[in-house]
Coordinates of C-alpha atoms in Angstrom, one line a residue:
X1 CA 0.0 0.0 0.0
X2 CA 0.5 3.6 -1.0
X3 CA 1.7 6.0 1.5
X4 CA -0.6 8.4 0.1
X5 CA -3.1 5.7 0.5
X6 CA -2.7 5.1 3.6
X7 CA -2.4 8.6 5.0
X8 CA -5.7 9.1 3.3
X9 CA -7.0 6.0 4.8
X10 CA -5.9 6.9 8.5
X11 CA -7.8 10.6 8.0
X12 CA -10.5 9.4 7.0
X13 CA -10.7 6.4 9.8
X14 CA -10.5 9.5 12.4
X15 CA -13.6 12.0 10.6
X16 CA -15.3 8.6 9.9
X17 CA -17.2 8.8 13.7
X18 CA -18.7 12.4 12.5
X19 CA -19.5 10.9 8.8
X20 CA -21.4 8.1 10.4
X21 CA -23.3 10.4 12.8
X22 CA -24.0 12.8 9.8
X23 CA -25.6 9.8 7.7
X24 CA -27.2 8.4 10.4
X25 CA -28.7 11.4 12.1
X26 CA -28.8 13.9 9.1
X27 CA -28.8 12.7 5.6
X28 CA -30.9 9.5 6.2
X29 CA -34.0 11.6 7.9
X30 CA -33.6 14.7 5.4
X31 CA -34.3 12.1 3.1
X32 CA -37.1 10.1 4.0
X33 CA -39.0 13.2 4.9
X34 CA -39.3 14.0 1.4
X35 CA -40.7 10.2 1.3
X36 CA -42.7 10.9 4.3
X37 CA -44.5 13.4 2.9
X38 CA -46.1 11.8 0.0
X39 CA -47.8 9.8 2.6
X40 CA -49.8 9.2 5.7
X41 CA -48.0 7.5 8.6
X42 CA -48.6 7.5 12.0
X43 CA -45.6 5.6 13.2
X44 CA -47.4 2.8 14.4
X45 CA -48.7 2.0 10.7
X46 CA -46.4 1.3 7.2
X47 CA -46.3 4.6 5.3
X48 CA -49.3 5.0 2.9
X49 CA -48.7 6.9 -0.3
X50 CA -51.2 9.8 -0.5
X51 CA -49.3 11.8 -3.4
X52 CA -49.9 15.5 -3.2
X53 CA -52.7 15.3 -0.6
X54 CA -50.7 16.5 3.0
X55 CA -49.6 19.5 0.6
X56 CA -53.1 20.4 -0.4
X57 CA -54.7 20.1 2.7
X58 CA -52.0 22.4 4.0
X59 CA -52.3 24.9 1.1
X60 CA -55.9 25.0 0.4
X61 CA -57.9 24.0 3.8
X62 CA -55.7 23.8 6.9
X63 CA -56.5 27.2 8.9
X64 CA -53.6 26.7 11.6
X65 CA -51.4 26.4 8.9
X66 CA -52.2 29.4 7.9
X67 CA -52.6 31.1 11.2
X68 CA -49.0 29.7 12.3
X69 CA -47.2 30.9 8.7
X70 CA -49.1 34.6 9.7
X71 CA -47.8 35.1 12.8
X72 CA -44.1 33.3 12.5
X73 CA -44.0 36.3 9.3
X74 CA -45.3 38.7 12.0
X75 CA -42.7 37.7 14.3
X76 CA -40.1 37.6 11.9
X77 CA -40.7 41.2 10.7
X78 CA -40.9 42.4 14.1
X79 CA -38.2 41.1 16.1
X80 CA -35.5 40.7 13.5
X81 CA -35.4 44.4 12.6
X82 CA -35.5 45.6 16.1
X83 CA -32.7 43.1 17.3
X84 CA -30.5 44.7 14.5
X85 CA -31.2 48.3 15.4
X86 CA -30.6 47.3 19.3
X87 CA -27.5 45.3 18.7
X88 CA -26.2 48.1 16.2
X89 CA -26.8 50.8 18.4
X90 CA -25.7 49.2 21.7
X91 CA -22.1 48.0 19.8
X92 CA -22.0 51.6 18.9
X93 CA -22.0 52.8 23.0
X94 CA -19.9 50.1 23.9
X95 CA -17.2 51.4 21.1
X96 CA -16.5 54.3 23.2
X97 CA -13.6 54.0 25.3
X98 CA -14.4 55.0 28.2
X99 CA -13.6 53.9 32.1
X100 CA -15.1 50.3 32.6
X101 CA -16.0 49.8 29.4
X102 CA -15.0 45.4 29.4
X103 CA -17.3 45.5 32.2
X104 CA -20.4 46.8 30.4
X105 CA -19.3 44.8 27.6
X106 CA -19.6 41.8 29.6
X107 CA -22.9 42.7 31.4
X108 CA -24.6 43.4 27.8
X109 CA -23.2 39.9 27.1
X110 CA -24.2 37.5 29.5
X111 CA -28.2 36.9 29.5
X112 CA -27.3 35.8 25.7
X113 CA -25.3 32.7 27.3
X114 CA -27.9 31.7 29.7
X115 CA -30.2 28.7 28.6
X116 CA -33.2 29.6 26.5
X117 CA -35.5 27.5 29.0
X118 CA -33.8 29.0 32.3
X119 CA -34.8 32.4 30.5
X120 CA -37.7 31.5 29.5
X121 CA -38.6 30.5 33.3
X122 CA -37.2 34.1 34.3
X123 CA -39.7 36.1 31.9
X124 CA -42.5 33.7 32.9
X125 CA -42.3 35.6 36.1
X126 CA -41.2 39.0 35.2
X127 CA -44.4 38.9 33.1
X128 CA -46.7 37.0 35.3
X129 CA -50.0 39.4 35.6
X130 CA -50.2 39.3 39.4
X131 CA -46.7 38.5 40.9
X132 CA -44.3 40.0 37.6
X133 CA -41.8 42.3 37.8
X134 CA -43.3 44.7 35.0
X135 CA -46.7 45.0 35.9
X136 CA -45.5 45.4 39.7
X137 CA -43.4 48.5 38.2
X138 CA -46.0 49.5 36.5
X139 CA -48.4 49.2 39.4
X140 CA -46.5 51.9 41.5
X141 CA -46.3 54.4 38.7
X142 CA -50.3 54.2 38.9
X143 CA -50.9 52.2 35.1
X144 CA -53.0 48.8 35.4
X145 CA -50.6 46.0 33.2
X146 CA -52.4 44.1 30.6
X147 CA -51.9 39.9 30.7
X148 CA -49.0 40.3 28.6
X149 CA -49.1 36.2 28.0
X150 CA -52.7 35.9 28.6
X151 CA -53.7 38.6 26.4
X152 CA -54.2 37.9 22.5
X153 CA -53.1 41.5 22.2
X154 CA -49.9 41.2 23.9
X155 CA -48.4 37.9 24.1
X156 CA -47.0 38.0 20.4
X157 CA -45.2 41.5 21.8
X158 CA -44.3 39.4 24.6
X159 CA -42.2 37.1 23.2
X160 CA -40.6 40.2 21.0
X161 CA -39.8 41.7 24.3
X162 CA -38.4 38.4 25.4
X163 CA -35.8 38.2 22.0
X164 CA -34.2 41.3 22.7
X165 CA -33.1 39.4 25.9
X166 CA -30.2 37.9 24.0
X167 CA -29.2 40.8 21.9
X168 CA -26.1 40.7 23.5
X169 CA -25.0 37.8 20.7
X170 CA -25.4 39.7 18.0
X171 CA -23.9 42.7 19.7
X172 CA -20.3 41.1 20.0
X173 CA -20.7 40.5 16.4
X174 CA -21.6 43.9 15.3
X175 CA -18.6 45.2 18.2
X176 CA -16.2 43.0 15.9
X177 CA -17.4 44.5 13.1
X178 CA -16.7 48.1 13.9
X179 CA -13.0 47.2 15.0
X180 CA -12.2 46.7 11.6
X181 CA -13.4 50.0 10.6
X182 CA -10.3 51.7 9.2
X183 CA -9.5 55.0 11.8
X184 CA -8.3 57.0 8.6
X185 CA -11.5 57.3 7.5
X186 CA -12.6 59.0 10.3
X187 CA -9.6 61.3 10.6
X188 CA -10.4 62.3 7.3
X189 CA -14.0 62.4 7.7
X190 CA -13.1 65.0 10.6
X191 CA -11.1 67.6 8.7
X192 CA -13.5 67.6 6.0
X193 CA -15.7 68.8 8.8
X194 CA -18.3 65.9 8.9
X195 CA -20.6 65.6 11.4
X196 CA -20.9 62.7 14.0
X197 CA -24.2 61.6 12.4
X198 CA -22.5 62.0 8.5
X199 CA -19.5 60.0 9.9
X200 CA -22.5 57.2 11.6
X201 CA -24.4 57.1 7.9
X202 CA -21.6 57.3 5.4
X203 CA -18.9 55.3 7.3
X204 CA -19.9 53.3 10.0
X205 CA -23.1 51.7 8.8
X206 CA -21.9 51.0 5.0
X207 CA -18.7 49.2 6.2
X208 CA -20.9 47.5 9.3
X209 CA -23.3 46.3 6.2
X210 CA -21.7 42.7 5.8
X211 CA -22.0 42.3 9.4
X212 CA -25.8 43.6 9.3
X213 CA -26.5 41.1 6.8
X214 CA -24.8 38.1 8.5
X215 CA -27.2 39.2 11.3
X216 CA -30.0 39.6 9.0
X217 CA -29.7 36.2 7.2
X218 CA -29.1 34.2 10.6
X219 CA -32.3 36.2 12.2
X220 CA -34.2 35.6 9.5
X221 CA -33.6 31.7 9.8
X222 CA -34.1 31.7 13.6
X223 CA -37.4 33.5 13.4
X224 CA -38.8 31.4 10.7
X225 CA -38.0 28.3 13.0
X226 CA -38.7 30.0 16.8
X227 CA -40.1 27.2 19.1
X228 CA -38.5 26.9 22.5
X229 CA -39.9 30.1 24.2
X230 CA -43.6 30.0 22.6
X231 CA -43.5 25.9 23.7
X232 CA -43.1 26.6 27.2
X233 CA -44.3 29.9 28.1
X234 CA -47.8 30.1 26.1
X235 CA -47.8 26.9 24.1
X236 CA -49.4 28.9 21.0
X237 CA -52.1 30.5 23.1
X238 CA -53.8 32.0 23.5
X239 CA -56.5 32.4 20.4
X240 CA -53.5 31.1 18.3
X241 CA -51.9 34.3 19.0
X242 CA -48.6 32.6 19.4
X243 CA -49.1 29.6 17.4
X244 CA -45.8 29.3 15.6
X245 CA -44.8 27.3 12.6
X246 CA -42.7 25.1 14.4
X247 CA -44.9 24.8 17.2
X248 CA -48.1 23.5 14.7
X249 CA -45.0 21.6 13.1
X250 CA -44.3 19.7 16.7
X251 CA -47.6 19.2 17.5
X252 CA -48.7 17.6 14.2
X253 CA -45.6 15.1 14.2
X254 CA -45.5 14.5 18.2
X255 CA -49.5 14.8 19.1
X256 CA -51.4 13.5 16.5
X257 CA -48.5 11.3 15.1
X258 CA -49.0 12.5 11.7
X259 CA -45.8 12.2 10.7
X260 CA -46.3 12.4 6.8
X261 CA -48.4 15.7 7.2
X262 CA -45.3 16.8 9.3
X263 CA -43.1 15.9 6.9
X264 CA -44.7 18.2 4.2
X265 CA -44.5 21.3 6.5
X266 CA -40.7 20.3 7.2
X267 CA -40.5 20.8 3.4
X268 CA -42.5 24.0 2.9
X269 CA -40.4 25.6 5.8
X270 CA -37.3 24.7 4.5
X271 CA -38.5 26.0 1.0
X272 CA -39.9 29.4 2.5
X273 CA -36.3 29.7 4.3
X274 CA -34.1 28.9 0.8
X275 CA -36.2 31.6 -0.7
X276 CA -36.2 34.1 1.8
X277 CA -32.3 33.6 2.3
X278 CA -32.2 33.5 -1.8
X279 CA -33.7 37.0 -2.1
X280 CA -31.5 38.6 0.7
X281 CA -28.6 37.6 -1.0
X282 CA -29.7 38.8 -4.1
X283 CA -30.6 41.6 -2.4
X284 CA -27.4 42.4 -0.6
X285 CA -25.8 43.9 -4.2
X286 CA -27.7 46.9 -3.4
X287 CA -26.9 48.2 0.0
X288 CA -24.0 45.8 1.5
X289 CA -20.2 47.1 0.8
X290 CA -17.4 44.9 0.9
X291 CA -14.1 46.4 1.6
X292 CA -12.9 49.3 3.2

């Protein structure tokens, strides 16, 4: 045998544990859900091939399908500008050098390492209607707090509230991002007189752009698939108001055990995403600047 050979032998004997796992646990069930849903299966039953029917009850007659596409959009046009505006704006305070800075760094940092269910616990309490932190506050300045989870009204806002919690992430990202902002440009920018707001609009936020749309894609991705939070706090209560896509998703594989019906929103989610991320990217020509 080869030494080439066998060099390429031993590498691959040591990524062969992660190939195996990948096959196993990725390829093989990306696959068969397209199988799956051509069919009706309940797990307990063999697959029975239905064609095109889980797709046209979800397209032409399912209502929570509908409902949960509405309000995962909602959510999605919602919270993903607002993180980016937050996280933009709080990279740009924490750019300043100034006495303690790390420290506030840090502080900004940390709820976006704690779990998503131990936060999720937290606001469950700090929006609890009789014993939360936010109506108690807003009891003493004399205003009557709405349900916030309980309410139709609010609970979608509830969960936005909730997202900015981890800001922090994207924050570090954007911080990055503003490091590599050539100072020249600046120094020149100043004795041509600009202002602090020309510098922010003709500077800073055209070479932040690639980071903003890094941001942007990943958000976009996260909303469309954002299950952990609504699961445990309002389980897509009430009146549907937070009935995501993933949630209906979960409960149609794991409650009714309708795995083939499942299995054809799997594939119009992941569809929805590939075009959504297909028209950022095609968008990104227009307003993201590479280079300094």
């Amino acid at each position: 045998m080869k030494a080439k050979t066998r060099r390429e032998l031993v590498g691959l004997a040591f990524v062969s544990p992660w190939l195996i796992g990948f096959l196993l646990f990725t390829a093989w069930p990306f696959l068969r859900s397209i199988q799956l849903s051509f069919t009706r299966y309940d797990i307990v039953r063999p697959p029975k091939w239905v064609g095109l029917a889980n797709y046209d009850s979800l397209l032409r007659h399912d209502e929570v399908f509908r409902t949960s596409a509405i309000v995962t959009l909602k959510y999605a046009l919602i919270s993903v500008p607002l993180g980016i505006v937050l996280g933009v704006a709080l990279a740009l305070l924490l750019n300043i050098n100034v006495r303690g800075i790390t420290i506030y760094r840090t502080v900004f940092f940390i709820p976006s390492i704690v779990p998503t269910v131990a936060s999720t616990a937290i606001f469950s309490w700090i929006l609890n209607p009789q014993i939360g932190l936010v109506n108690g506050i807003l009891g003493r300045l004399g205003v009557t707090g709405p349900a916030w989870l309980g309410d139709p009204k609010w609970a979608l806002w509830s969960l936005v509230f909730m997202g900015l919690w981890g800001v922090g992430n994207s924050m570090v990202i954007y911080l990055a991002g503003l490091k590599d902002i050539p100072t020249y440009l600046y120094e020149a920018a100043t004795v041509d007189g600009a202002s602090p707001i020309r510098k922010l609009f003709k500077i800073t936020l055209p070479l932040l752009s690639p980071v903003i749309f890094f941001n942007l894609v990943m958000g976009v991705i996260g909303a469309m698939q954002y299950f952990t939070q609504a699961y445990i706090m309002t389980g897509g209560g009430p009146e549907d108001s937070t009935r995501f896509y993933a949630l209906y998703l979960f409960d149609r594989a794991w409650r009714y055990a309708d795995m083939g019906y499942a299995s054809a929103m799997a594939w119009i989610l992941f569809l929805a995403i590939i075009t959504l991320t297909g028209f950022l990217f095609r968008s990104q020509r227009r307003w993201v600047h590479y280079g300094g």
